[in-house]
Amino acid sequence: MTDETTTAQPQQGSTDGEPAIRVVREWQEVWHRFAANRLALLGLVLVAALLVTAAFAPWIAPYDPLRQDLMHTIEPPSGAHLFGTDALGRDQLSRVVYGTRIAVIVGLVSILLTLIIGIALGAVAGYFGRFYDTVVMRGADIFFAFPLLIGAIIIITVTGRGIWPVVLSLAVFGWATVARLLRSSVLSAREMDYVHAARALGAGHLRVIVRHILPNSIAPVIIYGTFNVGTAVVAEASLSFLGVGVSPQVPEWGNMLAAGRGFIGVDDYMWMLPSLAVVLTTLGFIFVGDGVRDALDPKLR
């Protein structure tokens, strides 16, 4: 009996570790598929550069982005000011660098809030169905009826300008797509055998959703969120360009574009440099999202 017990213990320990080992291997395979996509790696480099710039902006920017020098206004790029100066003598490079902070905050926080709202409502609609599904989906249809920028302008007009009203407005008018995506996945997952088995073993609704349904349904939502960080950055810059985003004096790419539009064809650096920052940021997240989609696509496994 002693020998049998002794030999059984390692086998039990090995069995307990198999799920964890399987998960690690699956994520290793996901990373290998992601790394095989060169555009995805380029996007990852661009996103990493954006995050580093936002985190270390005070050390990267050569000047205070709010400091005005009326003796050196609208100067083209030079050794003293690599990106030139604007109409108030403020260093363009410093303003572009500090603008990454607002882009990161608005892009990531708005998408995170969008995912939280959309996942919660989409899971409820897909899992419980009937009355809950009807209420959530009809509510989503209402928000689908509003164009994003117009809806955001309405909210900002009521709450006032600033970073957090912009974040709130983007989340309020973005959750409906996430909810609909997740609802479709949950409708399929809730009929799987492992879900029925969990219910038969006495698992509650919350445990079934969190432990069994979401891990197998959330991939499309992750892909959507990665793609749309860039969309949120563009939306935020558009709102500021239209004069309803953050305050005009804040170093932000949309504000810089608005200030430089009067110099098109004369001093093009005024609008080209912040435009390039928006384009590179958007492309970075699109490339990463494309790589994540290919890595998580079940058809490629």
GROMACS .gro file of C-alpha atoms in nm:
model
  301
    1MET     CA    1   0.000   0.000   0.000
    2THR     CA    2   0.282   0.235   0.085
    3ASP     CA    3   0.454   0.181  -0.250
    4GLU     CA    4   0.129   0.234  -0.441
    5THR     CA    5   0.062   0.558  -0.256
    6THR     CA    6   0.414   0.680  -0.317
    7THR     CA    7   0.398   0.617  -0.689
    8ALA     CA    8   0.050   0.771  -0.721
    9GLN     CA    9   0.143   1.108  -0.575
   10PRO     CA   10   0.370   1.226  -0.860
   11GLN     CA   11   0.107   1.121  -1.113
   12GLN     CA   12  -0.159   1.326  -0.935
   13GLY     CA   13   0.072   1.627  -0.920
   14SER     CA   14   0.143   1.591  -1.292
   15THR     CA   15  -0.228   1.578  -1.369
   16ASP     CA   16  -0.297   1.892  -1.166
   17GLY     CA   17  -0.029   2.080  -1.355
   18GLU     CA   18  -0.144   1.984  -1.703
   19PRO     CA   19  -0.407   2.261  -1.745
   20ALA     CA   20  -0.155   2.528  -1.649
   21ILE     CA   21   0.106   2.382  -1.884
   22ARG     CA   22  -0.153   2.368  -2.162
   23VAL     CA   23  -0.243   2.735  -2.111
   24VAL     CA   24   0.123   2.838  -2.120
   25ARG     CA   25   0.178   2.645  -2.442
   26GLU     CA   26  -0.130   2.799  -2.602
   27TRP     CA   27  -0.010   3.151  -2.522
   28GLN     CA   28   0.336   3.065  -2.651
   29GLU     CA   29   0.176   2.959  -2.979
   30VAL     CA   30  -0.023   3.283  -2.989
   31TRP     CA   31   0.296   3.484  -2.940
   32HIS     CA   32   0.479   3.289  -3.212
   33ARG     CA   33   0.197   3.357  -3.459
   34PHE     CA   34   0.198   3.723  -3.360
   35ALA     CA   35   0.577   3.751  -3.392
   36ALA     CA   36   0.562   3.594  -3.739
   37ASN     CA   37   0.368   3.901  -3.859
   38ARG     CA   38   0.625   4.170  -3.939
   39LEU     CA   39   0.367   4.448  -3.955
   40ALA     CA   40   0.241   4.345  -3.612
   41LEU     CA   41   0.595   4.374  -3.472
   42LEU     CA   42   0.632   4.716  -3.637
   43GLY     CA   43   0.304   4.821  -3.478
   44LEU     CA   44   0.426   4.694  -3.142
   45VAL     CA   45   0.740   4.907  -3.177
   46LEU     CA   46   0.530   5.214  -3.262
   47VAL     CA   47   0.297   5.155  -2.967
   48ALA     CA   48   0.593   5.099  -2.733
   49ALA     CA   49   0.754   5.423  -2.856
   50LEU     CA   50   0.426   5.606  -2.791
   51LEU     CA   51   0.401   5.470  -2.436
   52VAL     CA   52   0.766   5.551  -2.358
   53THR     CA   53   0.727   5.903  -2.495
   54ALA     CA   54   0.414   5.959  -2.287
   55ALA     CA   55   0.578   5.825  -1.970
   56PHE     CA   56   0.900   6.024  -2.006
   57ALA     CA   57   0.766   6.337  -2.176
   58PRO     CA   58   0.926   6.581  -1.925
   59TRP     CA   59   1.270   6.432  -2.000
   60ILE     CA   60   1.222   6.400  -2.377
   61ALA     CA   61   1.069   6.742  -2.450
   62PRO     CA   62   1.343   7.006  -2.490
   63TYR     CA   63   1.120   7.294  -2.370
   64ASP     CA   64   0.816   7.363  -2.158
   65PRO     CA   65   0.525   7.309  -2.404
   66LEU     CA   66   0.339   7.611  -2.259
   67ARG     CA   67   0.634   7.853  -2.262
   68GLN     CA   68   0.578   8.138  -2.508
   69ASP     CA   69   0.860   8.320  -2.685
   70LEU     CA   70   0.711   8.605  -2.886
   71MET     CA   71   1.054   8.690  -3.025
   72HIS     CA   72   1.066   8.358  -3.213
   73THR     CA   73   0.718   8.297  -3.352
   74ILE     CA   74   0.644   8.077  -3.655
   75GLU     CA   75   1.004   7.973  -3.701
   76PRO     CA   76   1.066   7.674  -3.931
   77PRO     CA   77   1.250   7.365  -3.803
   78SER     CA   78   1.605   7.448  -3.696
   79GLY     CA   79   1.876   7.333  -3.459
   80ALA     CA   80   1.717   7.524  -3.170
   81HIS     CA   81   1.364   7.403  -3.246
   82LEU     CA   82   1.366   7.075  -3.437
   83PHE     CA   83   0.993   7.097  -3.518
   84GLY     CA   84   0.982   7.477  -3.536
   85THR     CA   85   0.764   7.709  -3.329
   86ASP     CA   86   0.398   7.810  -3.349
   87ALA     CA   87   0.231   8.152  -3.363
   88LEU     CA   88   0.301   8.207  -2.992
   89GLY     CA   89   0.662   8.093  -3.006
   90ARG     CA   90   0.593   7.760  -2.836
   91ASP     CA   91   0.819   7.470  -2.930
   92GLN     CA   92   0.633   7.232  -3.161
   93LEU     CA   93   0.840   6.926  -3.070
   94SER     CA   94   0.765   6.972  -2.701
   95ARG     CA   95   0.394   7.009  -2.773
   96VAL     CA   96   0.390   6.697  -2.991
   97VAL     CA   97   0.572   6.501  -2.718
   98TYR     CA   98   0.331   6.612  -2.446
   99GLY     CA   99   0.042   6.543  -2.682
  100THR     CA  100   0.124   6.173  -2.661
  101ARG     CA  101   0.011   6.176  -2.297
  102ILE     CA  102  -0.339   6.287  -2.389
  103ALA     CA  103  -0.348   6.039  -2.678
  104VAL     CA  104  -0.250   5.752  -2.447
  105ILE     CA  105  -0.492   5.851  -2.171
  106VAL     CA  106  -0.789   5.905  -2.401
  107GLY     CA  107  -0.714   5.607  -2.626
  108LEU     CA  108  -0.650   5.345  -2.358
  109VAL     CA  109  -0.889   5.463  -2.085
  110SER     CA  110  -1.182   5.519  -2.321
  111ILE     CA  111  -1.138   5.174  -2.478
  112LEU     CA  112  -1.100   5.013  -2.134
  113LEU     CA  113  -1.421   5.177  -2.014
  114THR     CA  114  -1.593   5.081  -2.339
  115LEU     CA  115  -1.490   4.717  -2.294
  116ILE     CA  116  -1.605   4.707  -1.931
  117ILE     CA  117  -1.951   4.839  -2.017
  118GLY     CA  118  -1.986   4.637  -2.337
  119ILE     CA  119  -1.864   4.309  -2.188
  120ALA     CA  120  -2.093   4.336  -1.886
  121LEU     CA  121  -2.403   4.417  -2.090
  122GLY     CA  122  -2.319   4.181  -2.376
  123ALA     CA  123  -2.262   3.889  -2.137
  124VAL     CA  124  -2.595   3.951  -1.964
  125ALA     CA  125  -2.781   3.980  -2.295
  126GLY     CA  126  -2.626   3.668  -2.446
  127TYR     CA  127  -2.641   3.446  -2.138
  128PHE     CA  128  -2.986   3.526  -2.001
  129GLY     CA  129  -3.154   3.619  -2.330
  130ARG     CA  130  -3.522   3.711  -2.359
  131PHE     CA  131  -3.608   4.026  -2.161
  132TYR     CA  132  -3.244   4.113  -2.085
  133ASP     CA  133  -3.140   4.060  -2.445
  134THR     CA  134  -3.423   4.280  -2.572
  135VAL     CA  135  -3.345   4.566  -2.335
  136VAL     CA  136  -2.970   4.565  -2.400
  137MET     CA  137  -2.994   4.530  -2.778
  138ARG     CA  138  -3.263   4.796  -2.815
  139GLY     CA  139  -3.051   5.026  -2.601
  140ALA     CA  140  -2.756   4.950  -2.827
  141ASP     CA  141  -2.968   5.037  -3.132
  142ILE     CA  142  -3.038   5.380  -2.983
  143PHE     CA  143  -2.666   5.452  -2.948
  144PHE     CA  144  -2.599   5.315  -3.296
  145ALA     CA  145  -2.837   5.579  -3.430
  146PHE     CA  146  -2.608   5.860  -3.311
  147PRO     CA  147  -2.288   5.934  -3.506
  148LEU     CA  148  -1.994   5.919  -3.267
  149LEU     CA  149  -1.874   6.278  -3.309
  150ILE     CA  150  -2.223   6.428  -3.285
  151GLY     CA  151  -2.303   6.227  -2.974
  152ALA     CA  152  -1.969   6.320  -2.819
  153ILE     CA  153  -2.029   6.688  -2.891
  154ILE     CA  154  -2.367   6.667  -2.715
  155ILE     CA  155  -2.215   6.512  -2.402
  156ILE     CA  156  -1.920   6.755  -2.394
  157THR     CA  157  -2.155   7.050  -2.439
  158VAL     CA  158  -2.346   6.936  -2.129
  159THR     CA  159  -2.049   6.832  -1.911
  160GLY     CA  160  -1.791   7.084  -2.028
  161ARG     CA  161  -1.460   7.046  -2.210
  162GLY     CA  162  -1.170   6.838  -2.084
  163ILE     CA  163  -1.000   6.501  -2.109
  164TRP     CA  164  -1.247   6.306  -1.895
  165PRO     CA  165  -1.562   6.432  -2.070
  166VAL     CA  166  -1.401   6.320  -2.398
  167VAL     CA  167  -1.322   5.978  -2.248
  168LEU     CA  168  -1.677   5.945  -2.116
  169SER     CA  169  -1.834   6.044  -2.446
  170LEU     CA  170  -1.624   5.795  -2.645
  171ALA     CA  171  -1.712   5.514  -2.402
  172VAL     CA  172  -2.084   5.596  -2.399
  173PHE     CA  173  -2.105   5.580  -2.778
  174GLY     CA  174  -1.868   5.285  -2.819
  175TRP     CA  175  -2.002   5.014  -2.584
  176ALA     CA  176  -2.285   4.908  -2.816
  177THR     CA  177  -2.050   4.746  -3.070
  178VAL     CA  178  -1.865   4.557  -2.796
  179ALA     CA  179  -2.193   4.436  -2.643
  180ARG     CA  180  -2.317   4.309  -2.977
  181LEU     CA  181  -1.990   4.130  -3.054
  182LEU     CA  182  -1.979   3.957  -2.717
  183ARG     CA  183  -2.349   3.870  -2.723
  184SER     CA  184  -2.301   3.675  -3.046
  185SER     CA  185  -2.011   3.478  -2.898
  186VAL     CA  186  -2.194   3.411  -2.571
  187LEU     CA  187  -2.503   3.283  -2.753
  188SER     CA  188  -2.288   3.009  -2.904
  189ALA     CA  189  -2.078   2.936  -2.596
  190ARG     CA  190  -2.370   2.898  -2.355
  191GLU     CA  191  -2.491   2.588  -2.541
  192MET     CA  192  -2.157   2.407  -2.515
  193ASP     CA  193  -2.127   2.085  -2.313
  194TYR     CA  194  -1.880   2.232  -2.064
  195VAL     CA  195  -2.131   2.503  -1.972
  196HIS     CA  196  -2.407   2.245  -1.915
  197ALA     CA  197  -2.163   2.039  -1.708
  198ALA     CA  198  -2.076   2.340  -1.491
  199ARG     CA  199  -2.444   2.408  -1.429
  200ALA     CA  200  -2.507   2.044  -1.344
  201LEU     CA  201  -2.230   2.061  -1.084
  202GLY     CA  202  -2.408   2.354  -0.917
  203ALA     CA  203  -2.208   2.650  -1.050
  204GLY     CA  204  -2.393   2.981  -1.023
  205HIS     CA  205  -2.461   3.214  -1.314
  206LEU     CA  206  -2.174   3.449  -1.231
  207ARG     CA  207  -1.922   3.165  -1.204
  208VAL     CA  208  -2.041   3.010  -1.530
  209ILE     CA  209  -2.010   3.341  -1.713
  210VAL     CA  210  -1.673   3.444  -1.568
  211ARG     CA  211  -1.497   3.107  -1.551
  212HIS     CA  212  -1.640   2.921  -1.851
  213ILE     CA  213  -1.810   3.148  -2.104
  214LEU     CA  214  -1.601   3.466  -2.115
  215PRO     CA  215  -1.260   3.297  -2.160
  216ASN     CA  216  -1.400   3.123  -2.470
  217SER     CA  217  -1.593   3.423  -2.606
  218ILE     CA  218  -1.383   3.730  -2.546
  219ALA     CA  219  -1.128   3.701  -2.831
  220PRO     CA  220  -1.334   3.910  -3.081
  221VAL     CA  221  -1.372   4.181  -2.817
  222ILE     CA  222  -0.997   4.191  -2.750
  223ILE     CA  223  -0.932   4.227  -3.122
  224TYR     CA  224  -1.193   4.504  -3.151
  225GLY     CA  225  -1.047   4.691  -2.854
  226THR     CA  226  -0.692   4.676  -2.993
  227PHE     CA  227  -0.802   4.804  -3.332
  228ASN     CA  228  -1.009   5.087  -3.189
  229VAL     CA  229  -0.754   5.250  -2.960
  230GLY     CA  230  -0.631   5.430  -3.272
  231THR     CA  231  -0.989   5.520  -3.361
  232ALA     CA  232  -1.033   5.677  -3.017
  233VAL     CA  233  -0.715   5.881  -3.065
  234VAL     CA  234  -0.843   6.009  -3.400
  235ALA     CA  235  -1.185   6.088  -3.250
  236GLU     CA  236  -1.027   6.282  -2.964
  237ALA     CA  237  -0.806   6.480  -3.204
  238SER     CA  238  -1.111   6.549  -3.422
  239LEU     CA  239  -1.309   6.685  -3.128
  240SER     CA  240  -1.023   6.916  -3.028
  241PHE     CA  241  -0.981   7.024  -3.390
  242LEU     CA  242  -1.350   7.119  -3.397
  243GLY     CA  243  -1.306   7.318  -3.075
  244VAL     CA  244  -1.505   7.093  -2.841
  245GLY     CA  245  -1.232   6.867  -2.701
  246VAL     CA  246  -0.967   6.971  -2.452
  247SER     CA  247  -0.889   7.339  -2.393
  248PRO     CA  248  -0.707   7.516  -2.680
  249GLN     CA  249  -0.397   7.594  -2.472
  250VAL     CA  250  -0.341   7.226  -2.386
  251PRO     CA  251  -0.060   7.067  -2.592
  252GLU     CA  252  -0.270   6.821  -2.791
  253TRP     CA  253  -0.248   6.706  -3.152
  254GLY     CA  254  -0.599   6.820  -3.253
  255ASN     CA  255  -0.536   7.166  -3.109
  256MET     CA  256  -0.208   7.184  -3.300
  257LEU     CA  257  -0.385   7.089  -3.622
  258ALA     CA  258  -0.649   7.356  -3.563
  259ALA     CA  259  -0.377   7.617  -3.503
  260GLY     CA  260  -0.184   7.510  -3.812
  261ARG     CA  261  -0.467   7.490  -4.064
  262GLY     CA  262  -0.426   7.859  -4.145
  263PHE     CA  263  -0.067   7.797  -4.254
  264ILE     CA  264  -0.133   7.528  -4.516
  265GLY     CA  265   0.089   7.591  -4.815
  266VAL     CA  266   0.298   7.846  -4.624
  267ASP     CA  267   0.440   7.687  -4.309
  268ASP     CA  268   0.331   7.327  -4.356
  269TYR     CA  269   0.534   7.201  -4.061
  270MET     CA  270   0.267   7.357  -3.837
  271TRP     CA  271   0.013   7.091  -3.935
  272MET     CA  272   0.220   6.811  -4.089
  273LEU     CA  273   0.405   6.711  -3.771
  274PRO     CA  274   0.099   6.661  -3.546
  275SER     CA  275  -0.074   6.490  -3.840
  276LEU     CA  276   0.219   6.249  -3.867
  277ALA     CA  277   0.191   6.175  -3.493
  278VAL     CA  278  -0.180   6.087  -3.532
  279VAL     CA  279  -0.114   5.870  -3.838
  280LEU     CA  280   0.174   5.675  -3.680
  281THR     CA  281  -0.023   5.617  -3.360
  282THR     CA  282  -0.327   5.492  -3.551
  283LEU     CA  283  -0.118   5.269  -3.777
  284GLY     CA  284   0.064   5.126  -3.474
  285PHE     CA  285  -0.256   5.009  -3.307
  286ILE     CA  286  -0.403   4.887  -3.637
  287PHE     CA  287  -0.094   4.674  -3.707
  288VAL     CA  288  -0.102   4.534  -3.353
  289GLY     CA  289  -0.474   4.462  -3.382
  290ASP     CA  290  -0.418   4.286  -3.713
  291GLY     CA  291  -0.148   4.070  -3.553
  292VAL     CA  292  -0.369   3.991  -3.253
  293ARG     CA  293  -0.654   3.892  -3.485
  294ASP     CA  294  -0.433   3.653  -3.682
  295ALA     CA  295  -0.282   3.509  -3.364
  296LEU     CA  296  -0.618   3.445  -3.197
  297ASP     CA  297  -0.809   3.331  -3.507
  298PRO     CA  298  -0.916   2.969  -3.437
  299LYS     CA  299  -0.893   2.888  -3.809
  300LEU     CA  300  -0.517   2.937  -3.795
  301ARG     CA  301  -0.463   2.693  -3.507
   0.00000   0.00000   0.00000
